[in-house]
GROMACS .gro file of C-alpha atoms in nm:
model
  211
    1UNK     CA    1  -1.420   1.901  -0.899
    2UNK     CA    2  -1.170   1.814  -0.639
    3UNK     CA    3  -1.154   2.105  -0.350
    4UNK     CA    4  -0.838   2.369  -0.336
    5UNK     CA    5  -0.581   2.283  -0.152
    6UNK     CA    6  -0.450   2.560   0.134
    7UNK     CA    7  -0.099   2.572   0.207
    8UNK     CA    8   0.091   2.338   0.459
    9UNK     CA    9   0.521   2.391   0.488
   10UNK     CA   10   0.713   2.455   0.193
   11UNK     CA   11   0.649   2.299  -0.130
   12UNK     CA   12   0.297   2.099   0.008
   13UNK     CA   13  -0.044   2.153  -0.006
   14UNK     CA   14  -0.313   1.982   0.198
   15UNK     CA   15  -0.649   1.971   0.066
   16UNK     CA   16  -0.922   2.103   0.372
   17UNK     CA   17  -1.149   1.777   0.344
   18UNK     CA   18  -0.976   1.440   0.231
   19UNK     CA   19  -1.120   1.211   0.016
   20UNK     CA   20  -0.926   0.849  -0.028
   21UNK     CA   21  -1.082   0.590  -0.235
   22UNK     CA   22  -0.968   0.219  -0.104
   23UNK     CA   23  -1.010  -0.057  -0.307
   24UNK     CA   24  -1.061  -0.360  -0.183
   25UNK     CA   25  -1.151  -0.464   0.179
   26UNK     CA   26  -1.008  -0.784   0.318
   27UNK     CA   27  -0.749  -0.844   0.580
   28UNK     CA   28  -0.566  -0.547   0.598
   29UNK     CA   29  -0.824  -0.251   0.522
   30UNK     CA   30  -0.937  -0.223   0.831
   31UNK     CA   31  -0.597  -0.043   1.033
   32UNK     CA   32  -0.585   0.166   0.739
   33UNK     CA   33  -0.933   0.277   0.728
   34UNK     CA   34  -0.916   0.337   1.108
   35UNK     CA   35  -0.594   0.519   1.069
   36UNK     CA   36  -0.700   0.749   0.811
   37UNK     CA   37  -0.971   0.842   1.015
   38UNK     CA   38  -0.814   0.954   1.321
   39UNK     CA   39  -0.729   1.280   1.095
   40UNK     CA   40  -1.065   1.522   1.103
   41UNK     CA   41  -1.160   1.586   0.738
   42UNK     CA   42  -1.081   1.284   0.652
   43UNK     CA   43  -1.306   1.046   0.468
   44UNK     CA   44  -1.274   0.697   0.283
   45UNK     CA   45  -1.474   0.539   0.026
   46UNK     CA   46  -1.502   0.167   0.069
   47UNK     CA   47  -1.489   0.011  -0.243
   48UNK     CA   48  -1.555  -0.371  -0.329
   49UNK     CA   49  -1.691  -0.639  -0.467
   50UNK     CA   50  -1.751  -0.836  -0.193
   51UNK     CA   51  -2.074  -0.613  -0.041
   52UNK     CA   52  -2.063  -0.872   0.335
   53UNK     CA   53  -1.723  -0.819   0.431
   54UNK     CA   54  -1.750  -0.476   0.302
   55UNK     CA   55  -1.976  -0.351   0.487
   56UNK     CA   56  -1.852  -0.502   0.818
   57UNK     CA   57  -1.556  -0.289   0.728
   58UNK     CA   58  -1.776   0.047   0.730
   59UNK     CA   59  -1.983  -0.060   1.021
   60UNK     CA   60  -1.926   0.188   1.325
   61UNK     CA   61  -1.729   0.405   1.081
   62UNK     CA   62  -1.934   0.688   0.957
   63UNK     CA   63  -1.699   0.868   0.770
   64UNK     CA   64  -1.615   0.516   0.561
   65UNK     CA   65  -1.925   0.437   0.275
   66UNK     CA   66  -1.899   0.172   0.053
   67UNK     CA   67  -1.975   0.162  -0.293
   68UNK     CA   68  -2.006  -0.174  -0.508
   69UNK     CA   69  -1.718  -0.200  -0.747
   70UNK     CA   70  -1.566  -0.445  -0.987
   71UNK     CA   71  -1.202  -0.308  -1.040
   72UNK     CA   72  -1.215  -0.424  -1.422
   73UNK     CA   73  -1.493  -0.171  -1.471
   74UNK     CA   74  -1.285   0.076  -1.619
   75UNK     CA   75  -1.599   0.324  -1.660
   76UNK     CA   76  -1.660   0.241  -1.322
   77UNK     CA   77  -1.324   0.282  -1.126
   78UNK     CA   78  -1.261   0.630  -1.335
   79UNK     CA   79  -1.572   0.770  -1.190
   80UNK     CA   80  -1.490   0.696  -0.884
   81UNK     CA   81  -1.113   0.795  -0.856
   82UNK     CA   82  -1.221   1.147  -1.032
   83UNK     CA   83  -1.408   1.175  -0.736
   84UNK     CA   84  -1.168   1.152  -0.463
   85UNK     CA   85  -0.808   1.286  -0.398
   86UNK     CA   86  -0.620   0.983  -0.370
   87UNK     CA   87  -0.657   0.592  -0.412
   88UNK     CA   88  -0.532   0.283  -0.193
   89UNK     CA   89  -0.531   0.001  -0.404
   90UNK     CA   90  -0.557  -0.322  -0.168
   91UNK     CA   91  -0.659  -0.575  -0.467
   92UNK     CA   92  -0.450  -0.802  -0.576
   93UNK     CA   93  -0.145  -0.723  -0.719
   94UNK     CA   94  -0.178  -0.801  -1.074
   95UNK     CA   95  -0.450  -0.563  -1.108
   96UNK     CA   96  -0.233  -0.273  -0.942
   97UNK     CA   97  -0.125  -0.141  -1.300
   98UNK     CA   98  -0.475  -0.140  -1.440
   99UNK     CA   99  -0.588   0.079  -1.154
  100UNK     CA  100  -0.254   0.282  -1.174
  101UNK     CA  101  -0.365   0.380  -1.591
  102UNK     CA  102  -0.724   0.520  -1.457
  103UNK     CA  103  -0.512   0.721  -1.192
  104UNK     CA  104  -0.279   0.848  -1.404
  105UNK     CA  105  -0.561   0.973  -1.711
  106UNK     CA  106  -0.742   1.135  -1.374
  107UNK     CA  107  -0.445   1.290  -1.193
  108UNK     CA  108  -0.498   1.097  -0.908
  109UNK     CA  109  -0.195   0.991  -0.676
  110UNK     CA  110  -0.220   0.613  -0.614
  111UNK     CA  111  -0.073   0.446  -0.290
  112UNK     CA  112  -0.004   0.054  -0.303
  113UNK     CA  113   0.179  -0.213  -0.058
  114UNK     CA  114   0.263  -0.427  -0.337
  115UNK     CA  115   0.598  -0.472  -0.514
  116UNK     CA  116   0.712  -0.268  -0.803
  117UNK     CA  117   0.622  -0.504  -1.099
  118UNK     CA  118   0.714  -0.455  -1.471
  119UNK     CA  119   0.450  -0.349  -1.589
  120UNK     CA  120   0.379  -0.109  -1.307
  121UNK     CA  121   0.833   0.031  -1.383
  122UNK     CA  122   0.653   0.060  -1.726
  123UNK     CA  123   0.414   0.314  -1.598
  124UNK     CA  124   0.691   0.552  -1.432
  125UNK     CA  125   0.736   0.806  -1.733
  126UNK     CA  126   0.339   0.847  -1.804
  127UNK     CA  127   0.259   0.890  -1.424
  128UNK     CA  128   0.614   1.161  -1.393
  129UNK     CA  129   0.440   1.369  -1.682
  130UNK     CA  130   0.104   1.334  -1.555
  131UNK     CA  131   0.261   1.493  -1.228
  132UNK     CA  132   0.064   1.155  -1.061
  133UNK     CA  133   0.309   0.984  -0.783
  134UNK     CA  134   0.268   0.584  -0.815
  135UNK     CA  135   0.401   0.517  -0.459
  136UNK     CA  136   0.427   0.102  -0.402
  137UNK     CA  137   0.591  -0.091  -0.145
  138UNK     CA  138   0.474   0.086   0.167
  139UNK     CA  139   0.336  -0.197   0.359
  140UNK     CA  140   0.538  -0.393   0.649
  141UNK     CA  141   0.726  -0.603   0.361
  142UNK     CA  142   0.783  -0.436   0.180
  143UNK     CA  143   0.781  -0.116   0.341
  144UNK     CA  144   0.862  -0.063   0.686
  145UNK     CA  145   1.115  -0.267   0.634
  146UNK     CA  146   1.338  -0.024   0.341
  147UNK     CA  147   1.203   0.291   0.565
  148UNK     CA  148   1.409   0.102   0.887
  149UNK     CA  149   1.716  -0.023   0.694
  150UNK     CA  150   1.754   0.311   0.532
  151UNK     CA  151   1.746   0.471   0.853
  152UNK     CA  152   2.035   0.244   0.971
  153UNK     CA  153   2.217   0.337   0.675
  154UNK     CA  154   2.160   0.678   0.724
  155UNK     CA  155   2.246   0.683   1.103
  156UNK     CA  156   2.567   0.522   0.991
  157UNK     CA  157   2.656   0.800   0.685
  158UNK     CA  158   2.563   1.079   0.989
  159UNK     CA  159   2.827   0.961   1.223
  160UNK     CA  160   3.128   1.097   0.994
  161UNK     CA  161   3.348   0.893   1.190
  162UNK     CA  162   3.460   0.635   0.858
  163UNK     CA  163   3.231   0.321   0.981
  164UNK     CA  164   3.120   0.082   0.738
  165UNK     CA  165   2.853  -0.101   0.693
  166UNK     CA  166   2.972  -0.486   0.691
  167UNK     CA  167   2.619  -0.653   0.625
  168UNK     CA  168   2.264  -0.619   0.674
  169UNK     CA  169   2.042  -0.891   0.724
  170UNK     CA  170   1.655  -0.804   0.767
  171UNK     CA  171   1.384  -1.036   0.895
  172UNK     CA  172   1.011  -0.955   0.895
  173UNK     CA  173   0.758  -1.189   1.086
  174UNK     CA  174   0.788  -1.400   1.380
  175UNK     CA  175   0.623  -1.737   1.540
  176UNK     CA  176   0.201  -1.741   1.597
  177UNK     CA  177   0.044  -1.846   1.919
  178UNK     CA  178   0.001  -2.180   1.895
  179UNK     CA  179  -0.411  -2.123   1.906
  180UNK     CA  180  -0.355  -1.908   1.593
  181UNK     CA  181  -0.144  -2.179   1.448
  182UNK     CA  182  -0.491  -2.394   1.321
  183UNK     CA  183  -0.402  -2.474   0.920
  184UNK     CA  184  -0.134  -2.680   0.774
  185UNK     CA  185   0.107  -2.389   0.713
  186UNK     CA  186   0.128  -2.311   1.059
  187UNK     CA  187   0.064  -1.967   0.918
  188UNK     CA  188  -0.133  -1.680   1.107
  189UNK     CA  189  -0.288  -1.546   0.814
  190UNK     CA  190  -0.293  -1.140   0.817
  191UNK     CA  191  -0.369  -1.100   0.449
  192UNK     CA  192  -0.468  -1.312   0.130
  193UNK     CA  193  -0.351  -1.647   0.155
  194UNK     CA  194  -0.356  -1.654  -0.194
  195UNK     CA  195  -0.112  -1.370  -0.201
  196UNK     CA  196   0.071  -1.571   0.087
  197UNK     CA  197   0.116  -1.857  -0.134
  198UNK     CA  198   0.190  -1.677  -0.434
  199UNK     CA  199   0.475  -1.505  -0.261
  200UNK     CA  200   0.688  -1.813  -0.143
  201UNK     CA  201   0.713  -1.872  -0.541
  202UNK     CA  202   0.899  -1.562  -0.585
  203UNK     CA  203   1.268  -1.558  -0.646
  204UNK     CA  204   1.543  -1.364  -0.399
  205UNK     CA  205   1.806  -1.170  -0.464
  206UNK     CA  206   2.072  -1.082  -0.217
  207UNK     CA  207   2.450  -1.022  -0.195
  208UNK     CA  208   2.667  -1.188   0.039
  209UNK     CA  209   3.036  -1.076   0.087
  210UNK     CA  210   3.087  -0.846  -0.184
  211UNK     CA  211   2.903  -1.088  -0.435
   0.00000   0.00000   0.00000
């Protein structure tokens, strides 16, 4: 069973020793696995299918085990998210709502830094009456990015003095080193180029005076 929680400020609880359960260990596991770890009581369970680049991940991180773990192992992935307090899912995104229905039938809080698909909107009502928070988009983009803008917009609201807000453009990225710049994209990869790729498909959706 998971341990009791003590109290921590009004309405929170923080459980005495931590137990996250990331899935998936490629490109961008690493900050969070070293971030998570600055916190004492903290621990994180590697988990993966790819055992090599997995367990460069955990090397020189004692609090950070791996496990061997195919993410359409249902039996599998419930055992292991019964087991820990909360779950990072870094697979790929398509396989964020499976992971999201094991959380939810274990009360497990799930973090992701993937967009808010369909099927995962579909999920909202279960997870609110399972008392399970499905928190996506909390990556760079998205993620820092909506935290930053609504900052601004909040900044703006806060200065009572009747300013509006005319537009709002956000970028996110910037131009590699030329060294870095070694494939046909031109692309410093920081994550799955498949994911990269995948992403320039997407559509865009913006509104431009008024419209």
């Amino acid at each position: 069973s998971k341990e009791p929680t003590t109290p921590a400020g009004a309405g929170a609880t923080v459980r005495k020793n931590r137990k996250v359960l990331l899935l998936g260990s490629g490109f961008v596991a690493a900050p969070l696995v070293d971030y998570l770890l600055r916190t004492e009581g903290n621990g994180v369970t590697i988990a993966s299918n790819v055992h090599d680049e997995a367990a460069r991940l955990s090397r020189g991180r004692a609090a950070a085990p791996v496990v061997p773990l195919d993410v359409h192992d249902a039996a599998a992935l419930s055992r292991l998210v019964r087991a820990h307090d909360a779950v990072v899912s870094f697979v790929p995104a398509p396989l964020h709502p499976a992971v999201a229905e094991v959380c939810i039938a274990e009360k497990t809080n799930l973090v992701t830094a993937s967009y808010v698909s369909p099927a995962m909107s579909a999920l909202h009502d279960r997870a609110v009456a399972a008392g399970v928070t499905l928190l996506n988009e909390v990556g760079l983009d998205p993620g820092i990015d909506h935290m930053t803008a609504a900052r601004r917009f909040d900044e703006l609201r806060l200065r009572g003095d009747g300013s509006r807000l005319r537009s709002f453009v956000s970028w996110c990225g910037g131009l590699p080193a030329p060294e870095a710049s070694d494939n046909p994209l031109a692309y410093k990869f920081s994550w799955s180029p498949r994911g990269v790729l995948l992403a320039g498909l997407n559509s865009a959706t913006f509104r431009r005076d008024g419209k």
